[in-house]
Coordinates of C-alpha atoms and ligand atoms in Angstrom, one line a residue:
M1 CA 16.0 -0.7 -8.8
P2 CA 13.7 0.2 -5.8
V3 CA 11.0 -2.3 -6.7
H4 CA 10.5 -5.3 -4.4
E5 CA 8.2 -8.2 -5.7
I6 CA 7.7 -10.3 -2.6
R7 CA 7.4 -13.8 -3.9
H8 CA 6.7 -15.4 -0.6
P9 CA 4.6 -18.6 -1.0
L10 CA 1.9 -17.2 1.3
I11 CA 1.6 -14.2 -0.8
R12 CA 1.7 -16.1 -4.1
H13 CA -1.1 -18.4 -2.8
K14 CA -3.3 -15.6 -1.5
L15 CA -2.9 -13.5 -4.6
G16 CA -3.8 -16.5 -6.7
L17 CA -7.0 -16.9 -4.8
M18 CA -7.8 -13.1 -5.2
R19 CA -7.5 -13.4 -9.0
K20 CA -10.5 -15.7 -9.2
A21 CA -13.4 -13.5 -10.5
E22 CA -16.1 -15.2 -8.4
L23 CA -14.3 -14.7 -5.1
S24 CA -16.7 -13.2 -2.6
T25 CA -16.3 -9.6 -1.4
K26 CA -15.7 -11.0 2.2
N27 CA -12.7 -13.2 1.1
F28 CA -11.3 -10.5 -1.3
R29 CA -11.4 -8.0 1.6
E30 CA -9.7 -10.4 4.0
M31 CA -7.0 -11.4 1.7
S32 CA -6.2 -7.8 0.8
Q33 CA -5.6 -7.1 4.4
E34 CA -3.5 -10.3 4.9
I35 CA -1.3 -9.5 2.0
A36 CA -1.0 -5.9 3.2
S37 CA 0.4 -7.3 6.5
L38 CA 2.9 -9.5 4.7
L39 CA 4.0 -6.6 2.6
T40 CA 4.3 -4.4 5.7
Y41 CA 6.6 -7.0 7.3
E42 CA 9.0 -6.7 4.3
A43 CA 8.7 -2.9 4.0
S44 CA 9.6 -2.4 7.7
K45 CA 12.5 -4.8 7.9
D46 CA 15.0 -1.9 8.0
L47 CA 13.3 0.4 10.3
P48 CA 16.0 1.9 12.7
L49 CA 16.1 0.6 16.3
E50 CA 17.3 2.1 19.5
H51 CA 18.3 0.5 22.8
D52 CA 16.3 0.8 26.0
T53 CA 16.5 -0.7 29.4
I54 CA 13.3 -2.0 31.0
E55 CA 12.5 -3.7 34.2
G56 CA 12.1 -7.4 33.5
W57 CA 11.1 -10.2 35.8
C58 CA 14.7 -10.8 36.9
G59 CA 15.9 -7.2 36.9
P60 CA 16.9 -4.6 34.2
V61 CA 17.0 -6.0 30.6
D62 CA 18.3 -4.3 27.5
V63 CA 15.8 -4.4 24.8
E64 CA 15.3 -2.7 21.4
K65 CA 12.6 -0.4 20.2
I66 CA 11.7 1.4 17.0
A67 CA 13.4 4.7 17.0
G68 CA 12.1 8.2 16.0
K69 CA 8.6 9.5 15.1
K70 CA 7.7 6.3 13.4
V71 CA 5.1 5.7 10.8
T72 CA 2.1 7.2 9.0
V73 CA 0.0 4.9 6.9
V74 CA -1.5 6.6 3.9
P75 CA -4.5 4.8 2.3
I76 CA -5.4 6.2 -1.1
L77 CA -9.2 6.3 -0.9
R78 CA -11.2 4.5 -1.5
A79 CA -9.5 1.2 -2.3
G80 CA -6.5 1.8 -0.1
I81 CA -8.8 1.4 3.0
G82 CA -8.9 -2.3 2.0
M83 CA -5.2 -2.6 3.0
L84 CA -5.2 -0.3 6.0
E85 CA -6.1 -2.6 8.8
G86 CA -3.4 -5.1 7.5
V87 CA -0.7 -2.6 8.1
L88 CA -2.1 -1.4 11.4
N89 CA -2.2 -4.9 12.6
L90 CA 1.6 -5.0 12.6
I91 CA 2.2 -1.3 13.4
P92 CA -0.7 -0.4 15.7
G93 CA 0.8 3.0 16.8
A94 CA 0.9 4.3 13.3
K95 CA -1.0 7.5 12.5
V96 CA -3.2 7.5 9.4
S97 CA -3.1 10.1 6.7
A98 CA -6.0 9.9 4.3
V99 CA -5.7 10.9 0.7
G100 CA -8.5 10.8 -1.7
I101 CA -7.6 10.5 -5.4
A102 CA -10.2 9.4 -8.1
R103 CA -8.9 8.2 -11.4
N104 CA -10.9 9.7 -14.3
E105 CA -11.9 6.6 -16.2
E106 CA -11.9 8.4 -19.5
T107 CA -8.7 10.3 -19.4
L108 CA -7.0 8.0 -16.7
E109 CA -5.8 11.2 -14.9
A110 CA -5.6 11.3 -11.2
Q111 CA -7.8 13.8 -9.6
P112 CA -7.0 14.7 -5.9
Y113 CA -10.1 15.3 -3.8
L114 CA -9.1 14.9 -0.2
E115 CA -6.0 15.4 2.0
R116 CA -6.1 14.8 5.7
L117 CA -2.4 14.4 6.7
V118 CA -1.1 13.9 10.3
G119 CA 1.6 16.3 11.7
Q120 CA 5.4 16.1 11.8
L121 CA 5.6 14.3 8.4
E122 CA 9.2 15.3 8.0
Q123 CA 10.0 12.9 10.9
R124 CA 7.9 10.0 9.7
L125 CA 8.1 7.1 7.3
A126 CA 5.0 7.2 5.0
L127 CA 3.7 3.9 4.0
I128 CA 1.2 4.5 1.2
V129 CA -1.3 1.7 0.5
D130 CA -3.4 1.1 -2.7
P131 CA -4.2 -2.3 -4.1
M132 CA -3.5 -1.3 -7.7
L133 CA -0.5 0.6 -9.3
A134 CA -1.8 0.9 -12.9
T135 CA -0.7 4.0 -14.9
G136 CA 0.9 5.2 -11.6
G137 CA -1.0 8.6 -11.8
S138 CA -2.6 8.1 -8.5
M139 CA 0.6 7.0 -6.8
V140 CA 2.6 9.9 -8.2
A141 CA 0.1 12.4 -7.1
T142 CA 0.0 11.1 -3.6
I143 CA 3.8 11.1 -3.4
D144 CA 3.7 14.7 -4.7
L145 CA 1.5 15.9 -2.1
L146 CA 3.3 14.1 0.8
K147 CA 6.6 15.5 -0.3
K148 CA 5.0 19.0 -0.5
A149 CA 3.8 18.5 3.0
G150 CA 7.4 17.8 4.1
C151 CA 7.6 14.0 4.0
R152 CA 11.1 12.7 3.1
N153 CA 10.8 8.9 3.5
V154 CA 8.1 7.4 1.4
R155 CA 7.3 3.7 0.6
A156 CA 4.4 2.4 -1.5
L157 CA 2.7 -0.9 -0.8
V158 CA 0.5 -2.3 -3.6
L159 CA -1.0 -5.6 -4.2
V160 CA -0.5 -5.6 -8.0
A161 CA 1.8 -3.3 -10.0
A162 CA 1.9 -2.8 -13.8
P163 CA 5.3 -2.1 -15.4
E164 CA 3.8 1.3 -16.6
G165 CA 3.0 2.3 -13.1
I166 CA 6.4 1.3 -11.8
A167 CA 8.0 3.3 -14.6
A168 CA 6.0 6.4 -13.7
V169 CA 7.0 6.2 -10.0
E170 CA 10.6 5.6 -10.9
E171 CA 10.6 8.6 -13.2
H172 CA 9.0 11.1 -10.9
H173 CA 10.2 9.7 -7.5
P174 CA 13.3 7.4 -7.9
D175 CA 13.7 7.5 -4.2
V176 CA 10.5 5.8 -3.4
H177 CA 10.7 2.1 -2.9
I178 CA 7.6 0.0 -4.1
Y179 CA 6.6 -3.3 -2.3
T180 CA 4.3 -5.4 -4.3
A181 CA 2.9 -9.0 -4.4
S182 CA 3.2 -9.1 -8.2
I183 CA 4.5 -7.2 -11.1
D184 CA 1.9 -8.1 -13.8
S185 CA 2.1 -8.1 -17.5
H186 CA 0.7 -4.8 -18.9
L187 CA -2.3 -2.4 -19.0
D188 CA -5.3 -3.0 -21.3
A189 CA -6.8 -0.3 -23.5
N190 CA -8.9 0.9 -20.6
G191 CA -6.0 1.3 -18.3
Y192 CA -6.8 -1.9 -16.3
I193 CA -3.9 -4.2 -15.1
V194 CA -3.8 -7.6 -16.9
P195 CA -4.1 -10.2 -15.5
G196 CA -4.6 -7.9 -12.4
L197 CA -7.6 -8.2 -10.1
G198 CA -10.2 -6.2 -12.0
D199 CA -11.6 -3.1 -10.2
A200 CA -10.1 -3.5 -6.7
G201 CA -12.2 -0.8 -5.1
D202 CA -15.4 -2.3 -6.4
R203 CA -14.4 -5.7 -5.2
I204 CA -13.4 -4.5 -1.7
F205 CA -16.5 -2.3 -1.2
G206 CA -18.9 -4.7 -2.9
T207 CA -20.0 -2.1 -5.6
R208 CA -19.4 -4.4 -8.6
Q209 CA -22.0 -3.5 -11.2
K210 CA -23.4 -7.0 -11.3
D211 CA -24.1 -6.9 -7.6
T212 CA -26.1 -3.8 -7.6
Ligands
LIG1 O1 -2.3 3.9 -11.3 P1 -3.7 4.6 -11.7 O2 -3.9 4.5 -13.2 O3 -3.9 5.9 -11.2 O4 -4.8 3.7 -11.2 C1 -4.9 3.0 -9.9 C2 -5.9 3.7 -9.1 O5 -7.2 3.4 -9.5 C3 -8.0 2.9 -8.5 O6 -8.7 3.7 -7.8 P2 -10.0 4.5 -8.4 O7 -9.6 5.9 -8.8 O8 -10.7 3.7 -9.3 O9 -10.9 4.8 -7.0 P3 -11.5 3.8 -5.9 O10 -10.3 3.5 -5.0 O11 -12.6 4.6 -5.4 O12 -11.9 2.6 -6.6 C4 -6.9 2.2 -7.7 O13 -7.3 1.9 -6.4 C5 -5.8 3.2 -7.7 O14 -5.9 4.2 -6.8
LIG2 O1 -6.6 -2.6 -12.9 C1 -7.0 -1.7 -12.2 C2 -6.6 -0.4 -12.5 C3 -7.1 0.6 -11.8 N1 -7.9 0.4 -10.8 C4 -8.3 -0.9 -10.5 O2 -9.0 -1.1 -9.5 N2 -7.8 -1.9 -11.2
LIG3 MG1 -11.9 1.8 -8.5

């Protein structure tokens, strides 16, 4: 099954802190980026390498470097921006393809509103980032549009995944591996992940109703 729940102690600890309702926007933001980095480390562990020879301090040295056209990071706006820097900290040369998808909070349908993709997608690994995989509608729509644009190698990095969202991705895109800090229990009647994190976009951007 292409779902990887990364149960590393650093991730478990940070995610535990993020679940606290009263955590500040600043801390929630910082931990989103930190967990994104840790998920990136796992999601990139089989990237192909190629040999190179460089001039070292004592003469030529055989080294390895990542082969091919490399990576595009795909934040699903808006909340995915909260993980972007964490990925770029480890893969600074990655190009960014922004995708805007808004979940209709009544119908829970994913509504795409923006697509700014980089070129040569057929040669790149796409790392989609979004804190929440709930019904899976937003993730499936994003993978749909990436594949339509030529992308053949897609991975999804999410802080928290609901079983319903994992099932949706598996059904529509069984080739896509999902890396998550936690597979949570279920969705509530409003399509929110339980125990989840609440509204991740609002917590990252500071737009929680009670703060306005
Ligand atoms: O799996 P789904 O049921 O599609 O739900 C998950 C999506 O909902 C949230 O975004 P939202 O549309 O609330 O937008 P935001 O990023 O602006 O908060 C979240 O960041 C995911 O993109
Ligand atoms: O639990 C959820 C579900 C969708 N979007 C969120 O931000 N949180
Ligand atoms: Mg939101």
